[in-house]
mmCIF file with all atom_site columns, C-alpha atoms in Angstrom:
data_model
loop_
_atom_site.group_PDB
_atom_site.id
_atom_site.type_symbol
_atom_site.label_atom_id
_atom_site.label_alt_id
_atom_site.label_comp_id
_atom_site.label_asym_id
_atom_site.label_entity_id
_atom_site.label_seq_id
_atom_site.pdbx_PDB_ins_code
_atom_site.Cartn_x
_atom_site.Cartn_y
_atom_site.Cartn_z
_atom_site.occupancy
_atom_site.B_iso_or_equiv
_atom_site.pdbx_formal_charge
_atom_site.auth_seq_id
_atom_site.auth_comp_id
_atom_site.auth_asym_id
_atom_site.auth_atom_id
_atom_site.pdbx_PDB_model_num
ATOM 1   C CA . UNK H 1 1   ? 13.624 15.472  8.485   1.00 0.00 ? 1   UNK H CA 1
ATOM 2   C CA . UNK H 1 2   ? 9.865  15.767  7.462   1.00 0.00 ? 2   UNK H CA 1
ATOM 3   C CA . UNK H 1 3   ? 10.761 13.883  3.732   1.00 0.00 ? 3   UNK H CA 1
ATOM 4   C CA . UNK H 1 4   ? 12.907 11.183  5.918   1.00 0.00 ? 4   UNK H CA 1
ATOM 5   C CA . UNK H 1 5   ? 9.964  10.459  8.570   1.00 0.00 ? 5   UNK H CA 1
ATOM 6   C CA . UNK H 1 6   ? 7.239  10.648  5.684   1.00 0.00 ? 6   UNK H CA 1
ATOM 7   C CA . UNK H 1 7   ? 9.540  8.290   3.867   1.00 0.00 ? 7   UNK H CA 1
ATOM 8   C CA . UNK H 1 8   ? 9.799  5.591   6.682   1.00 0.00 ? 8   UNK H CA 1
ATOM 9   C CA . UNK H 1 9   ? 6.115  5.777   7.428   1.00 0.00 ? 9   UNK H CA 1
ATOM 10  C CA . UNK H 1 10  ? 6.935  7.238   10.884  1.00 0.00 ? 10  UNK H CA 1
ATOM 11  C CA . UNK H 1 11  ? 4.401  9.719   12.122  1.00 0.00 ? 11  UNK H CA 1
ATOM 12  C CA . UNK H 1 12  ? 6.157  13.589  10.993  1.00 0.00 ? 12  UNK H CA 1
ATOM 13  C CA . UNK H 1 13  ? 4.606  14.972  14.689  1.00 0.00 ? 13  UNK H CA 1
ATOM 14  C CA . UNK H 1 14  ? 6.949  17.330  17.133  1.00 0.00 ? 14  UNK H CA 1
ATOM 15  C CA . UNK H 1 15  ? 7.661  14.704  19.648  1.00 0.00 ? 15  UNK H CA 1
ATOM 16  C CA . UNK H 1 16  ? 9.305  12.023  16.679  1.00 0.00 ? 16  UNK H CA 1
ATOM 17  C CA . UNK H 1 17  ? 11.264 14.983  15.224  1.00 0.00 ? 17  UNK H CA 1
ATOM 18  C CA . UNK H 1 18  ? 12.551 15.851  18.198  1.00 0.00 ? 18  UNK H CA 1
ATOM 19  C CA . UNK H 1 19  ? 13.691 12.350  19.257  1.00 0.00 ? 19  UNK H CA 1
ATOM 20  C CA . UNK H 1 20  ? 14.669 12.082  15.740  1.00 0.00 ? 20  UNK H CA 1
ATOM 21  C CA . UNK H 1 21  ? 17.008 14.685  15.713  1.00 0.00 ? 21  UNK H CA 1
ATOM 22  C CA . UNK H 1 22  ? 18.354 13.745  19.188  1.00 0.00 ? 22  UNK H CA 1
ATOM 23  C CA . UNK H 1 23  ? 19.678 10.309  18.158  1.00 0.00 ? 23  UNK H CA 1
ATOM 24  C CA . UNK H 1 24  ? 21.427 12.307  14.897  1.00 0.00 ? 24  UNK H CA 1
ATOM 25  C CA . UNK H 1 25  ? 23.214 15.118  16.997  1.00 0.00 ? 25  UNK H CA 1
ATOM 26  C CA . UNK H 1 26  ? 24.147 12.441  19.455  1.00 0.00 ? 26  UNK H CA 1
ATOM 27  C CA . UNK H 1 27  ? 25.534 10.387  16.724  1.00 0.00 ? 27  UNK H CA 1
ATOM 28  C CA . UNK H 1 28  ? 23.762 7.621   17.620  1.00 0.00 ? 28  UNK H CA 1
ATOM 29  C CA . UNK H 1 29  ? 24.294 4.328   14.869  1.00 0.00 ? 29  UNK H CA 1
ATOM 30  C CA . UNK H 1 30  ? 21.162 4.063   12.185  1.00 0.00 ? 30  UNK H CA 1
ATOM 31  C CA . UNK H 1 31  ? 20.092 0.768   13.959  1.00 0.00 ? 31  UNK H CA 1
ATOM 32  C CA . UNK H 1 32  ? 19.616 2.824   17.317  1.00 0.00 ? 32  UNK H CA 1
ATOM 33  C CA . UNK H 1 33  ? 15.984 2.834   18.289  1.00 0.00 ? 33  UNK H CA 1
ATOM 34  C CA . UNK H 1 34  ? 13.228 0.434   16.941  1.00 0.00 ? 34  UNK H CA 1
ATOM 35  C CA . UNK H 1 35  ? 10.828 -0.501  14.395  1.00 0.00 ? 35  UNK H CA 1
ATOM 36  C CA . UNK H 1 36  ? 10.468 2.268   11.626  1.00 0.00 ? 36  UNK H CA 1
ATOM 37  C CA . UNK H 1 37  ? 12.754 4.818   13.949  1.00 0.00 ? 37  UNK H CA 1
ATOM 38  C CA . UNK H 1 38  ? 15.488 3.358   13.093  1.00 0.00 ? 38  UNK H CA 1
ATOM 39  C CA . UNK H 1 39  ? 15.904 3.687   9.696   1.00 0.00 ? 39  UNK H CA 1
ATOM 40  C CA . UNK H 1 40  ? 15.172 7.698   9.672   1.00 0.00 ? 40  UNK H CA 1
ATOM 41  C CA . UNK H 1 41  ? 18.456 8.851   10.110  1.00 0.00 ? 41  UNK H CA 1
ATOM 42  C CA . UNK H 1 42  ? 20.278 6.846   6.699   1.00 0.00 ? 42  UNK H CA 1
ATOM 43  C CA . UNK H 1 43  ? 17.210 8.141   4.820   1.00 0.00 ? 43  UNK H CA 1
ATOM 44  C CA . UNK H 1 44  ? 17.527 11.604  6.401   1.00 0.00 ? 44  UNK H CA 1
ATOM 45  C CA . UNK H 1 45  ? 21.608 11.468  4.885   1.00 0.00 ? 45  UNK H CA 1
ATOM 46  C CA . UNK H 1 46  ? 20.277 10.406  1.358   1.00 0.00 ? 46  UNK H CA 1
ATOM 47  C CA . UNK H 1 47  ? 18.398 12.859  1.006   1.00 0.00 ? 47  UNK H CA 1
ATOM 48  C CA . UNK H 1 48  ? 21.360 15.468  1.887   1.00 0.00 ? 48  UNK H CA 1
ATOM 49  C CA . UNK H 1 49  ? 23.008 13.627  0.037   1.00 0.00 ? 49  UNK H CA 1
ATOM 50  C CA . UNK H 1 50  ? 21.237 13.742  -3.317  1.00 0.00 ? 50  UNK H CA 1
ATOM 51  C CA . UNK H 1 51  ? 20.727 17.708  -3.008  1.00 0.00 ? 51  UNK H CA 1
ATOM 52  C CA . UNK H 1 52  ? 24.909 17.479  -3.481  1.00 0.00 ? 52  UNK H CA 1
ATOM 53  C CA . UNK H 1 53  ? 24.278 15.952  -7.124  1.00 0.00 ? 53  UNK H CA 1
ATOM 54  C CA . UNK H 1 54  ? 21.767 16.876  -10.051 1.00 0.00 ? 54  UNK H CA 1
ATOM 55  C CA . UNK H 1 55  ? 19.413 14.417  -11.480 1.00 0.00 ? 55  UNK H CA 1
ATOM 56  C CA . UNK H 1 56  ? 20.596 14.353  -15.200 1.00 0.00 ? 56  UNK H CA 1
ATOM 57  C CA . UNK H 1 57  ? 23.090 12.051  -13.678 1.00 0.00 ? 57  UNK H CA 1
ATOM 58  C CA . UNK H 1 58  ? 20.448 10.075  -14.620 1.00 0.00 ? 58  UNK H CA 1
ATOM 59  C CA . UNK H 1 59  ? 20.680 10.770  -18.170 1.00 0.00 ? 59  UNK H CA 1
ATOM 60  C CA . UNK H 1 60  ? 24.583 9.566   -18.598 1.00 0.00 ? 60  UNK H CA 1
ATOM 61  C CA . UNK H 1 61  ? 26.142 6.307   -18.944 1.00 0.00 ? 61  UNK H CA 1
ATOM 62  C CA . UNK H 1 62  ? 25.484 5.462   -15.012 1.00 0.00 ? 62  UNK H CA 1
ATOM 63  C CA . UNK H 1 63  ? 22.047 6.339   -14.974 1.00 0.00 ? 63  UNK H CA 1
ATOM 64  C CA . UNK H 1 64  ? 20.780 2.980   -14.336 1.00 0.00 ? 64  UNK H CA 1
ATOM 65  C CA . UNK H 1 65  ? 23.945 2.642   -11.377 1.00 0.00 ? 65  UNK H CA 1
ATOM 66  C CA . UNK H 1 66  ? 22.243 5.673   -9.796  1.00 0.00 ? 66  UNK H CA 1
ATOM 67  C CA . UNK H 1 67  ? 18.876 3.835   -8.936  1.00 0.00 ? 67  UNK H CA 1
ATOM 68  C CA . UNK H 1 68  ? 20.204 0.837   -7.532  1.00 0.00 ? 68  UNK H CA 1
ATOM 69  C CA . UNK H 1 69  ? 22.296 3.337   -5.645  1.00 0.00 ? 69  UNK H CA 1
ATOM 70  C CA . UNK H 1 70  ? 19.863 5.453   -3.947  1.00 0.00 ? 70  UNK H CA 1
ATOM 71  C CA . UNK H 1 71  ? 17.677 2.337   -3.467  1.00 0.00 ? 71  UNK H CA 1
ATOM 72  C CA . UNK H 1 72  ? 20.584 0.727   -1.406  1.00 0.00 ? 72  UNK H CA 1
ATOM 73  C CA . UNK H 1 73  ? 20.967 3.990   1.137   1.00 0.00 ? 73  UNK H CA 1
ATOM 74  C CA . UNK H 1 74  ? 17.457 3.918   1.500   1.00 0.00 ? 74  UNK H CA 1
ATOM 75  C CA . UNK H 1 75  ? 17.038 0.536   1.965   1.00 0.00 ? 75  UNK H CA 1
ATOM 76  C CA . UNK H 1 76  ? 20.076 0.045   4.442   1.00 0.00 ? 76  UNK H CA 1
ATOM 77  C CA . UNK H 1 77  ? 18.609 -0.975  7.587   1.00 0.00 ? 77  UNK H CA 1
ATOM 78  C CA . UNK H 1 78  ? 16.363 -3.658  5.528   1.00 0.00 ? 78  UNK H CA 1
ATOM 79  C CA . UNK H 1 79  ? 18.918 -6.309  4.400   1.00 0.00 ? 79  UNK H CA 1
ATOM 80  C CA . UNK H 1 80  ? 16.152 -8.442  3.481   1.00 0.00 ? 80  UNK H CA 1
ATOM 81  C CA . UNK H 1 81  ? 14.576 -6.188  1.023   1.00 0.00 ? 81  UNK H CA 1
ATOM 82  C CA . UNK H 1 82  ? 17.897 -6.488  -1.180  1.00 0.00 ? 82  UNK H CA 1
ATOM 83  C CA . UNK H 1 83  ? 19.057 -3.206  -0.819  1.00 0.00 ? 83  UNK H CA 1
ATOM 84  C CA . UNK H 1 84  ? 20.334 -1.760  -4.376  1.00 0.00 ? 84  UNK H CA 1
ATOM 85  C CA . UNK H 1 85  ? 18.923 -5.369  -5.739  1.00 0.00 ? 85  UNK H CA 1
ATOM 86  C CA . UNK H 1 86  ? 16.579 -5.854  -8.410  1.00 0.00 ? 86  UNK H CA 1
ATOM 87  C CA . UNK H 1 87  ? 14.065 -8.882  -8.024  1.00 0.00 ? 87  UNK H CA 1
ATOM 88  C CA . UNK H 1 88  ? 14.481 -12.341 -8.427  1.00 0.00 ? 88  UNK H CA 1
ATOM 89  C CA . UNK H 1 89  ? 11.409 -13.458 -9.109  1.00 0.00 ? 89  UNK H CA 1
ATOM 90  C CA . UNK H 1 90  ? 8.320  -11.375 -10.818 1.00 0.00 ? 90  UNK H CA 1
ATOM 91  C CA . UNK H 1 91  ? 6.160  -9.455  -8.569  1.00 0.00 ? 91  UNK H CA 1
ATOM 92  C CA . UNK H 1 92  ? 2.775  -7.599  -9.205  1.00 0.00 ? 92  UNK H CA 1
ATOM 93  C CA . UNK H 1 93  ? 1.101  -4.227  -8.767  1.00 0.00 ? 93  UNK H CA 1
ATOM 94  C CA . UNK H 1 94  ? -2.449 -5.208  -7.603  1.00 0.00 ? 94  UNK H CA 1
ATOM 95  C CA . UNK H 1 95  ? -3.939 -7.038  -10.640 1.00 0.00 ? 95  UNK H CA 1
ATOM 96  C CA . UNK H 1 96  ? -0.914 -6.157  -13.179 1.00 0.00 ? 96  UNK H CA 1
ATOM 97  C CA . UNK H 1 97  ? 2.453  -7.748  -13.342 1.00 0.00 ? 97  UNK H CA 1
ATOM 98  C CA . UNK H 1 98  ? 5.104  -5.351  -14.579 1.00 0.00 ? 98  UNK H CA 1
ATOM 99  C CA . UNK H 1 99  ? 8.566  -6.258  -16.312 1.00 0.00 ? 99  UNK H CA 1
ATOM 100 C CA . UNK H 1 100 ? 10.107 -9.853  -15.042 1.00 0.00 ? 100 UNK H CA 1
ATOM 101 C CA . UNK H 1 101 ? 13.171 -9.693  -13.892 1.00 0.00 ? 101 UNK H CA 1
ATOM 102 C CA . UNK H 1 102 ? 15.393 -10.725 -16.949 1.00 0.00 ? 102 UNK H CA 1
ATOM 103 C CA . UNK H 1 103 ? 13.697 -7.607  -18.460 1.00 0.00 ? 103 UNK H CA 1
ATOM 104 C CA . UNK H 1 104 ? 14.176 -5.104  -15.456 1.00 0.00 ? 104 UNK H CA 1
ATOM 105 C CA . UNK H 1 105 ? 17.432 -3.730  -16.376 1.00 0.00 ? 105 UNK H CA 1
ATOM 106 C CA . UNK H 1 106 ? 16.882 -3.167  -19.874 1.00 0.00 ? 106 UNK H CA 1
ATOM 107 C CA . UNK H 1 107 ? 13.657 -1.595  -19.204 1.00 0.00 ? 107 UNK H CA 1
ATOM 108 C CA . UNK H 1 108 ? 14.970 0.876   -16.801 1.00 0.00 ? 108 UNK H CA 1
ATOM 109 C CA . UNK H 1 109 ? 17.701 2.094   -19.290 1.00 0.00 ? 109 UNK H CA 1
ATOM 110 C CA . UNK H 1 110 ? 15.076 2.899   -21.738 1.00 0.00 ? 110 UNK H CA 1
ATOM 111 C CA . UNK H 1 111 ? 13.457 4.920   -19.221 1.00 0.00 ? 111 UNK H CA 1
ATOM 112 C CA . UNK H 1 112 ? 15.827 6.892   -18.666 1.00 0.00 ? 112 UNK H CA 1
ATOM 113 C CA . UNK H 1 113 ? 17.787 7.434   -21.820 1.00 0.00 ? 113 UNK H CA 1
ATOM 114 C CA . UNK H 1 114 ? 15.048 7.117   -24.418 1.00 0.00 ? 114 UNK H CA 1
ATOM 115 C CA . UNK H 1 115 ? 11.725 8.204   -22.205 1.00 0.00 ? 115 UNK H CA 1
ATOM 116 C CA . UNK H 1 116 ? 13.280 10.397  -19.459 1.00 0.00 ? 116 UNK H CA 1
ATOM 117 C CA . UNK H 1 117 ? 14.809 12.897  -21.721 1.00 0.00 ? 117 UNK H CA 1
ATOM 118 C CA . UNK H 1 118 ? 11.592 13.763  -23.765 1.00 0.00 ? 118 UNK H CA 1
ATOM 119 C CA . UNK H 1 119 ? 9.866  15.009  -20.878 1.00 0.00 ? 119 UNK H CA 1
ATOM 120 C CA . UNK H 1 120 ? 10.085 18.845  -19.321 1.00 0.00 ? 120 UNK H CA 1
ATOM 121 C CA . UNK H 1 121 ? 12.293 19.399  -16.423 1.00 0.00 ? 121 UNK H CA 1
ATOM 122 C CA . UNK H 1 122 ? 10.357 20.225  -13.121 1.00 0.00 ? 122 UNK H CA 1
ATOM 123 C CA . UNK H 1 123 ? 6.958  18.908  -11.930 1.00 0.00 ? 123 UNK H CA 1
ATOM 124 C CA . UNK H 1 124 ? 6.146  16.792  -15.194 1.00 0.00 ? 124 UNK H CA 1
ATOM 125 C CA . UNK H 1 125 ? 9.658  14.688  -15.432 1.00 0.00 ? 125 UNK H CA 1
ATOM 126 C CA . UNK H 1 126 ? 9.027  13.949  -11.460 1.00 0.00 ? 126 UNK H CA 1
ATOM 127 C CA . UNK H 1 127 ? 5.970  12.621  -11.930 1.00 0.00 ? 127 UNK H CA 1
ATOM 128 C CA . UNK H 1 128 ? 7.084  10.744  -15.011 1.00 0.00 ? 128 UNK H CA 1
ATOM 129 C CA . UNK H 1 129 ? 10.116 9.412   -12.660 1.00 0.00 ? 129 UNK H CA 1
ATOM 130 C CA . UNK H 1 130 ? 7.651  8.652   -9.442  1.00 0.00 ? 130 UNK H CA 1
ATOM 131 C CA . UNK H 1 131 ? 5.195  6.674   -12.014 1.00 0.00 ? 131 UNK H CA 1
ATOM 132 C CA . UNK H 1 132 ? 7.846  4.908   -14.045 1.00 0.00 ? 132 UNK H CA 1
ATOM 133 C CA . UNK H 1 133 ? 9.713  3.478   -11.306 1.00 0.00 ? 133 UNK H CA 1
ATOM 134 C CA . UNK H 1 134 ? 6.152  2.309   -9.610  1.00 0.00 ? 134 UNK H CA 1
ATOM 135 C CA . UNK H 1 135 ? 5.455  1.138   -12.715 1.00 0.00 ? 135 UNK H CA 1
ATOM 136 C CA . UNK H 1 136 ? 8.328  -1.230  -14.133 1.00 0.00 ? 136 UNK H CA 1
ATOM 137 C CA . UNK H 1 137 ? 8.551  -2.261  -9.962  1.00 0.00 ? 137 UNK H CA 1
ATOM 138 C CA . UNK H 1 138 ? 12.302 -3.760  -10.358 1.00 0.00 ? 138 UNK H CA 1
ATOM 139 C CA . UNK H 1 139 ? 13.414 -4.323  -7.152  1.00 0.00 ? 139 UNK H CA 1
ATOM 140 C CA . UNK H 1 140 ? 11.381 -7.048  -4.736  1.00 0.00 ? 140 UNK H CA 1
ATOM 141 C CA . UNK H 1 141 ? 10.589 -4.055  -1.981  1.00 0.00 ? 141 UNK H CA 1
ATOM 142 C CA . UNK H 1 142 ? 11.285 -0.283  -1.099  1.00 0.00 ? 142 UNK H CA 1
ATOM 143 C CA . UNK H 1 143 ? 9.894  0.441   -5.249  1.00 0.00 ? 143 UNK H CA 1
ATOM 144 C CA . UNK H 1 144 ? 7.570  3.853   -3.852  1.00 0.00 ? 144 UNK H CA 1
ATOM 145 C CA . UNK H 1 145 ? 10.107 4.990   -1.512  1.00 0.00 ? 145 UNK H CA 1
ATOM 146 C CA . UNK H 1 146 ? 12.201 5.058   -4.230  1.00 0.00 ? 146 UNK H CA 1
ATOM 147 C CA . UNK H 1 147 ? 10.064 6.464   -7.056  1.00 0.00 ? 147 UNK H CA 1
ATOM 148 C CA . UNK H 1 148 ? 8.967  9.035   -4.586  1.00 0.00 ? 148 UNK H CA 1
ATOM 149 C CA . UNK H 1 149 ? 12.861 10.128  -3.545  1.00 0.00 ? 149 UNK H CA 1
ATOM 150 C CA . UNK H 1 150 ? 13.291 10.264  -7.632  1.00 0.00 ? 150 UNK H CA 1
ATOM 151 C CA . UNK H 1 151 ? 10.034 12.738  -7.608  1.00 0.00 ? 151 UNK H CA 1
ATOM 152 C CA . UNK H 1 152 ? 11.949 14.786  -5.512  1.00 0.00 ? 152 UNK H CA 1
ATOM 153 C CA . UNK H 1 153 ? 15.425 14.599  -6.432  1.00 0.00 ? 153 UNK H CA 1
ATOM 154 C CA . UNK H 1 154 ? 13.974 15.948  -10.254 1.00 0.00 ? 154 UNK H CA 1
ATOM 155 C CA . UNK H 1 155 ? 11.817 18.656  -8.715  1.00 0.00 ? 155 UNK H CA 1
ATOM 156 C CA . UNK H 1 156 ? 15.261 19.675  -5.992  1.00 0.00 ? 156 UNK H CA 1
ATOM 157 C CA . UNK H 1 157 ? 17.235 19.832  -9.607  1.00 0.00 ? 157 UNK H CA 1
ATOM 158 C CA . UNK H 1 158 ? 14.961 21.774  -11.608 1.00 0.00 ? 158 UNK H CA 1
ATOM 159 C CA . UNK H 1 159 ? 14.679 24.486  -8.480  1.00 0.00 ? 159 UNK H CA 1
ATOM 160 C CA . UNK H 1 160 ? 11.138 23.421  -6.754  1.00 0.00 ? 160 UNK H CA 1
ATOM 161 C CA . UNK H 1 161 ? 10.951 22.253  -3.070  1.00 0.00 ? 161 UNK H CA 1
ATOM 162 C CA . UNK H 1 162 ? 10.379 18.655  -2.390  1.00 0.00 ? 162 UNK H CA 1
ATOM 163 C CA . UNK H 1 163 ? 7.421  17.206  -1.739  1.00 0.00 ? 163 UNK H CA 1
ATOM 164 C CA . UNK H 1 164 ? 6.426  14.687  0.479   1.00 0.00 ? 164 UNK H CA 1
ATOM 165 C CA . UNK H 1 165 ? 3.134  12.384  0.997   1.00 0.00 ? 165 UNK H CA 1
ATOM 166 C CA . UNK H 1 166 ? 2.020  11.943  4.158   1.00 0.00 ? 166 UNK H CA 1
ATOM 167 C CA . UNK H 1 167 ? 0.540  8.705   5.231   1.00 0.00 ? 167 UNK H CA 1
ATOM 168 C CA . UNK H 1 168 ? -3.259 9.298   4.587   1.00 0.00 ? 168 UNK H CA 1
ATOM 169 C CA . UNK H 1 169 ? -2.342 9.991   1.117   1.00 0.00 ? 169 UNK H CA 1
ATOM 170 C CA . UNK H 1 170 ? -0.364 6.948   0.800   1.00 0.00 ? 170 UNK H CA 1
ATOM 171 C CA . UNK H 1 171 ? -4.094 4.944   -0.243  1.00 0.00 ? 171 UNK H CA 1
ATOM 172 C CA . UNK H 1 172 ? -5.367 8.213   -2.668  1.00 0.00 ? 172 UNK H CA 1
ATOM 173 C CA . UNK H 1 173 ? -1.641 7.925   -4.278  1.00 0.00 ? 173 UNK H CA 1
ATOM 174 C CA . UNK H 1 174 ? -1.538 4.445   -5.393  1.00 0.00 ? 174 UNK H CA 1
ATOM 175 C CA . UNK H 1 175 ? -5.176 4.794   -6.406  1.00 0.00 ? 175 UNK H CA 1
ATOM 176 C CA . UNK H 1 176 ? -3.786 7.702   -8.887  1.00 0.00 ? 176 UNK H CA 1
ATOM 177 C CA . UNK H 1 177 ? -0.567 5.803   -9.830  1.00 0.00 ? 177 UNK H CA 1
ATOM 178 C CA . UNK H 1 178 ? -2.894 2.759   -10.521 1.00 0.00 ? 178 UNK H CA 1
ATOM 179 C CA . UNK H 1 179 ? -5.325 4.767   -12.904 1.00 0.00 ? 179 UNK H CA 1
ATOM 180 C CA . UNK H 1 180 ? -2.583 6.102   -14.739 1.00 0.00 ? 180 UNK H CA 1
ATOM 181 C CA . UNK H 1 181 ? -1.223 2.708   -15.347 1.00 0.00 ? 181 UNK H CA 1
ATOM 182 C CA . UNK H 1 182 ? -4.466 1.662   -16.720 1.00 0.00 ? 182 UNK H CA 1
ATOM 183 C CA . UNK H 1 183 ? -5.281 4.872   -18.506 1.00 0.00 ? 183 UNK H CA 1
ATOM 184 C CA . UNK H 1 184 ? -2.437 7.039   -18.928 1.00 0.00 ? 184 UNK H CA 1
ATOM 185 C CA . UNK H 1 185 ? -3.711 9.754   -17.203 1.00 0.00 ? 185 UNK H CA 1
ATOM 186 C CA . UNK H 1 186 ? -1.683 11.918  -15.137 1.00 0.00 ? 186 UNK H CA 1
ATOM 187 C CA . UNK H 1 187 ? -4.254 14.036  -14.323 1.00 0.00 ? 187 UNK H CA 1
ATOM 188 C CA . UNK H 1 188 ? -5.344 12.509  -10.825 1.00 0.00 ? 188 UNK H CA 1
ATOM 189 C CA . UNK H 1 189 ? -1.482 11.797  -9.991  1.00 0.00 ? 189 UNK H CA 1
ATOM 190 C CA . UNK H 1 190 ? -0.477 15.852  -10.942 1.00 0.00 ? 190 UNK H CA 1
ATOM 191 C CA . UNK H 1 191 ? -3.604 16.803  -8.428  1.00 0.00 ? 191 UNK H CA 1
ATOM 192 C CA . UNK H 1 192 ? -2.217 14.703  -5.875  1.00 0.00 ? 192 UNK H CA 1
ATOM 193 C CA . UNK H 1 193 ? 1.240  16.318  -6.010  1.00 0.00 ? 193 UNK H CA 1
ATOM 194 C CA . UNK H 1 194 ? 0.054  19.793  -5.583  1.00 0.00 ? 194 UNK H CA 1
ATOM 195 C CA . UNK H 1 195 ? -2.170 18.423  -2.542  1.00 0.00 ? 195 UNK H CA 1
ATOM 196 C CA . UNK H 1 196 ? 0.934  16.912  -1.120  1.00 0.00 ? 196 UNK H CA 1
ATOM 197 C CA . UNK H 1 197 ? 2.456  20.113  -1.628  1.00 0.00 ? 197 UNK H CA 1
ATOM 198 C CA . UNK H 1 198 ? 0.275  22.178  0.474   1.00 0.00 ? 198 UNK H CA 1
ATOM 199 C CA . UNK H 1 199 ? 0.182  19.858  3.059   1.00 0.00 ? 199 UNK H CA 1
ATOM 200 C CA . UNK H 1 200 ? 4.156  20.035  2.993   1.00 0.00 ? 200 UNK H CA 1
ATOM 201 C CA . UNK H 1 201 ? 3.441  23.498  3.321   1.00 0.00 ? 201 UNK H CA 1
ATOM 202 C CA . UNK H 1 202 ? 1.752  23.049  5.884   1.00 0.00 ? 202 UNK H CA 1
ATOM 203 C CA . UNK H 1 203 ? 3.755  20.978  7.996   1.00 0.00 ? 203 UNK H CA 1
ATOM 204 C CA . UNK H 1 204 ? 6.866  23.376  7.704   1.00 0.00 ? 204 UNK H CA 1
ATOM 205 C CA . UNK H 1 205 ? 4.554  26.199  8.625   1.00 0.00 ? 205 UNK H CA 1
ATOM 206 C CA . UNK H 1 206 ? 4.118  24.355  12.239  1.00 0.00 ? 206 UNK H CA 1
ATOM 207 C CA . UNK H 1 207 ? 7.468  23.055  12.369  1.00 0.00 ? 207 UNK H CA 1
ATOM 208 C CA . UNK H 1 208 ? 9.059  27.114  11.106  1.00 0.00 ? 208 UNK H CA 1
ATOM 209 C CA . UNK H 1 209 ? 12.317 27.689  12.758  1.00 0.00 ? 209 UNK H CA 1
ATOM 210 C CA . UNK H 1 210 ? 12.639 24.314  13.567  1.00 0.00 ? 210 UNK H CA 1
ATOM 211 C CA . UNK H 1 211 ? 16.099 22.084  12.891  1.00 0.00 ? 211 UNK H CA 1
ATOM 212 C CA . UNK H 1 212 ? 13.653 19.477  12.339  1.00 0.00 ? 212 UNK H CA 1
ATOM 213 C CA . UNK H 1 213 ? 12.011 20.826  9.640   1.00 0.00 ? 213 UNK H CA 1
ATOM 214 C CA . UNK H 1 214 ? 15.452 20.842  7.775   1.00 0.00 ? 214 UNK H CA 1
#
């Protein structure tokens, strides 16, 4: 529940689990509720979900099929963001314009079956996934939530806990996922990851015991 609230940008306090975990065990629609509440509960299932399959899915045949998958569930309540669609028309990443469109596809397959596989299972292939997605940006909205579900769906399948940025991170992350675009440093995006982890840490220390905190 803390990854699904983190995820929609809703605040991860006692009172929105709680009401958050109400709707679900009330089986309440995905559209119940307003604003960012409402799409909780379909990113809540995705990420059960995904903890039922192991990222080298990624490194088959479908691997591609798998990213406009998971961007689809966790764009579902956002029709207009093209759920599971990549752009139509070229977008940028403050002043740098990654892949067009007609070069999307064929840039994400390299990714993942010429780049992916070169890198160590565990912390360093996440942050290779989180950065790559930000980085070739395919789809028109929804590209961090999705790089950072890919973090943890490679750190879930190589054994670690996921881990989750909280909103006043959200600026110090795209600083570090900016630098190593211009650098190719990871350094400041790997120190980031283990802050986010022990503020994960944390948060499920407070939350201990809870449902919520599942």
């Amino acid at each position: 529940m803390l990854e699904a609230c983190t995820q929609a940008r809703v605040a991860a306090d006692s009172k929105t689990l709680d009401d958050c975990r109400d709707r679900l065990s009330q089986g309440m629609p995905a559209a119940a509720g307003d604003g960012k509440h409402r799409s909780v509960p379909n990113i809540l299932q995705a990420i059960r979900d995904r903890r039922s399959h192991h990222a080298n899915l990624l490194g088959q045949g479908e691997g591609e099929a798998w990213l406009r998958y998971w961007h689809a569930r966790l764009l579902r309540d956002s029709p207009e963001c093209g759920p599971g669609q990549y752009k139509a028309i070229r977008n940028t990443i403050g002043a740098d314009r990654p892949p067009p469109p007609q070069c999307v596809t064929g840039a994400m397959r390299h990714m993942l079956s010429g780049l992916r596989p070169a890198v160590p299972s565990g912390p360093a292939r996440a942050l290779f996934m989180h950065a790559a997605i930000a980085m070739i940006h395919g789809f028109g909205d929804g590209n961090g939530r999705l790089a950072r579900f890919m973090q943890n769906w490679e750190l879930e399948s190589a054994g670690y806990s996921a881990v989750f940025f909280p909103g006043e991170l959200h600026a110090e992350l795209n600083e570090a996922l900016w630098s190593m675009l211009g650098t190719g440093d990871p350094g400041p995006l790997a120190s980031l990851l283990v802050r986010a982890h022990d503020h994960c840490g944390r948060l499920l220390a407070e939350h201990n015991g809870s449902d919520a905190a599942q």
